[in-house]
Amino acid sequence: MKKTYLILLISLFIFSCKDEAQDADIENSDEYESLVLGIPQSQIDSIRDSEARKQPILKKVSYELDSATAIDVMLPVGNFLKDYSFSSKIALTDPNSTSENEDSEPEAVISIQNAFSDGDSDELLLVGKSTDPNIFPVSDIKKFNEPEKILLEDKNALLYVDGFGRKLMYYRQYNPTKSTYYLYTAEVPKYNDPKMQYAALFSIYKKAQNLLAFGKETATENLTWDKVKPSLSELELKNYNVYYTSLQKELKYFLKNNDSVNINKDKIQFYLYRDEDHSKNTFDQVGFLATSQYSGVFDDLDFENRMYSGYFSQIYDSDDEFKFIKKISDNSILVSVTRVGYSSNTTTNYIISSIKNEKGQFYLISPTNEEGNDVTALMNDYFSKHLKI
């Protein structure tokens, strides 16, 4: 009986070792890697190298942590910071621990967004104070989040795919002069194309690497779309192209007489309309405003200039103030519109671009910054000259 029991134990041990060996073989197999990654490793390497070669055009962005404290970070043009009320999806400390260490709690969780971020972005910047320069090490992130496949790892960074196929990034930086740590965490949205997921992941990684690169700030006075385009990620380019492809279709097939179309997404807005009267009389109100440098209320605009009708009449009253700021190019101008309120006034800047072709006279309007050189404005100006029908 004892002999039989011993044989059974030995058999179970052998089968157990065999199963473990098979599991190890499976995890190291090409089939398993393809299943976890979604695309071959060689394609991922190519995407990573492509994003690494891009030189982002950076600008300094300030954010107030409280009434007495502010931080500065560097972000690519088209990106901005926004308040965020939730925590990161990446566990920084042991989620099973019942003890709380208030000293390690970040003071602020800030969302990093761009024109195509969906609602509350999963790109987060966590900022806090600590005298420990090695706070929240990568080794802890690995321990508390269980990566299925690590794509990149060093002292400060961890890019990985988890057991659910999600692509995530953790990146830490520490500023010893201010005893401040910056933790950049991100989960890439589940785009249909896995290649776009990896393009987004490595683009975010590039963004994180430049977060405190204050010596790399780019002067934005003479920016053009041709200068900005090479710096954008494949995902951003794809998204912008989707919008401008839709503009081409509107120009070619849909806009008749005085038709208009609004193309809106949270942080990016286009208003395109065809002016039948201007088409017949070869009148260009962008050129008119650039020449006259008009400043006054909408009601006093020249009768041939129908700037108030359409887009602006949806938002402003006829006695609100409209002012020409500057000529951006032969096709585009920068204007400001001020809503006159009871207690205070609100001013918004717009780029207005003229599109002339055999289909008629069109105008493209978008909100922009004070200089008229955000990415949307640069795109509007470029495509007002190059839209093909």
mmCIF file with all atom_site columns, C-alpha atoms in Angstrom, residues 239-249 263 268 270 364 366 375-381 383-384 387:
data_model
loop_
_atom_site.group_PDB
_atom_site.id
_atom_site.type_symbol
_atom_site.label_atom_id
_atom_site.label_alt_id
_atom_site.label_comp_id
_atom_site.label_asym_id
_atom_site.label_entity_id
_atom_site.label_seq_id
_atom_site.pdbx_PDB_ins_code
_atom_site.Cartn_x
_atom_site.Cartn_y
_atom_site.Cartn_z
_atom_site.occupancy
_atom_site.B_iso_or_equiv
_atom_site.pdbx_formal_charge
_atom_site.auth_seq_id
_atom_site.auth_comp_id
_atom_site.auth_asym_id
_atom_site.auth_atom_id
_atom_site.pdbx_PDB_model_num
ATOM 1  C CA . ASN A 1 239 ? -7.655  61.693 -36.860 1.00 0.00 ? 239 ASN A CA 1
ATOM 2  C CA . TYR A 1 240 ? -6.989  65.054 -38.486 1.00 0.00 ? 240 TYR A CA 1
ATOM 3  C CA . ASN A 1 241 ? -7.170  63.471 -41.932 1.00 0.00 ? 241 ASN A CA 1
ATOM 4  C CA . VAL A 1 242 ? -10.587 61.993 -41.098 1.00 0.00 ? 242 VAL A CA 1
ATOM 5  C CA . TYR A 1 243 ? -11.954 65.462 -40.398 1.00 0.00 ? 243 TYR A CA 1
ATOM 6  C CA . TYR A 1 244 ? -10.486 67.069 -43.470 1.00 0.00 ? 244 TYR A CA 1
ATOM 7  C CA . THR A 1 245 ? -11.585 64.203 -45.689 1.00 0.00 ? 245 THR A CA 1
ATOM 8  C CA . SER A 1 246 ? -15.103 64.949 -44.465 1.00 0.00 ? 246 SER A CA 1
ATOM 9  C CA . LEU A 1 247 ? -14.587 68.623 -45.420 1.00 0.00 ? 247 LEU A CA 1
ATOM 10 C CA . GLN A 1 248 ? -13.607 67.573 -48.922 1.00 0.00 ? 248 GLN A CA 1
ATOM 11 C CA . LYS A 1 249 ? -16.802 65.531 -49.231 1.00 0.00 ? 249 LYS A CA 1
ATOM 12 C CA . ILE A 1 263 ? -18.113 69.336 -37.398 1.00 0.00 ? 263 ILE A CA 1
ATOM 13 C CA . ILE A 1 268 ? -12.004 70.743 -32.146 1.00 0.00 ? 268 ILE A CA 1
ATOM 14 C CA . PHE A 1 270 ? -15.166 73.371 -37.716 1.00 0.00 ? 270 PHE A CA 1
ATOM 15 C CA . LEU A 1 364 ? -14.074 77.752 -42.787 1.00 0.00 ? 364 LEU A CA 1
ATOM 16 C CA . SER A 1 366 ? -12.716 77.526 -35.993 1.00 0.00 ? 366 SER A CA 1
ATOM 17 C CA . VAL A 1 375 ? -2.802  72.946 -34.616 1.00 0.00 ? 375 VAL A CA 1
ATOM 18 C CA . THR A 1 376 ? -6.404  73.387 -35.769 1.00 0.00 ? 376 THR A CA 1
ATOM 19 C CA . ALA A 1 377 ? -5.698  76.882 -37.099 1.00 0.00 ? 377 ALA A CA 1
ATOM 20 C CA . LEU A 1 378 ? -2.581  75.698 -38.922 1.00 0.00 ? 378 LEU A CA 1
ATOM 21 C CA . MET A 1 379 ? -4.595  72.860 -40.473 1.00 0.00 ? 379 MET A CA 1
ATOM 22 C CA . ASN A 1 380 ? -7.438  75.176 -41.497 1.00 0.00 ? 380 ASN A CA 1
ATOM 23 C CA . ASP A 1 381 ? -5.061  77.582 -43.226 1.00 0.00 ? 381 ASP A CA 1
ATOM 24 C CA . PHE A 1 383 ? -6.278  72.963 -46.198 1.00 0.00 ? 383 PHE A CA 1
ATOM 25 C CA . SER A 1 384 ? -8.031  76.158 -47.308 1.00 0.00 ? 384 SER A CA 1
ATOM 26 C CA . LEU A 1 387 ? -8.453  71.061 -50.338 1.00 0.00 ? 387 LEU A CA 1
#
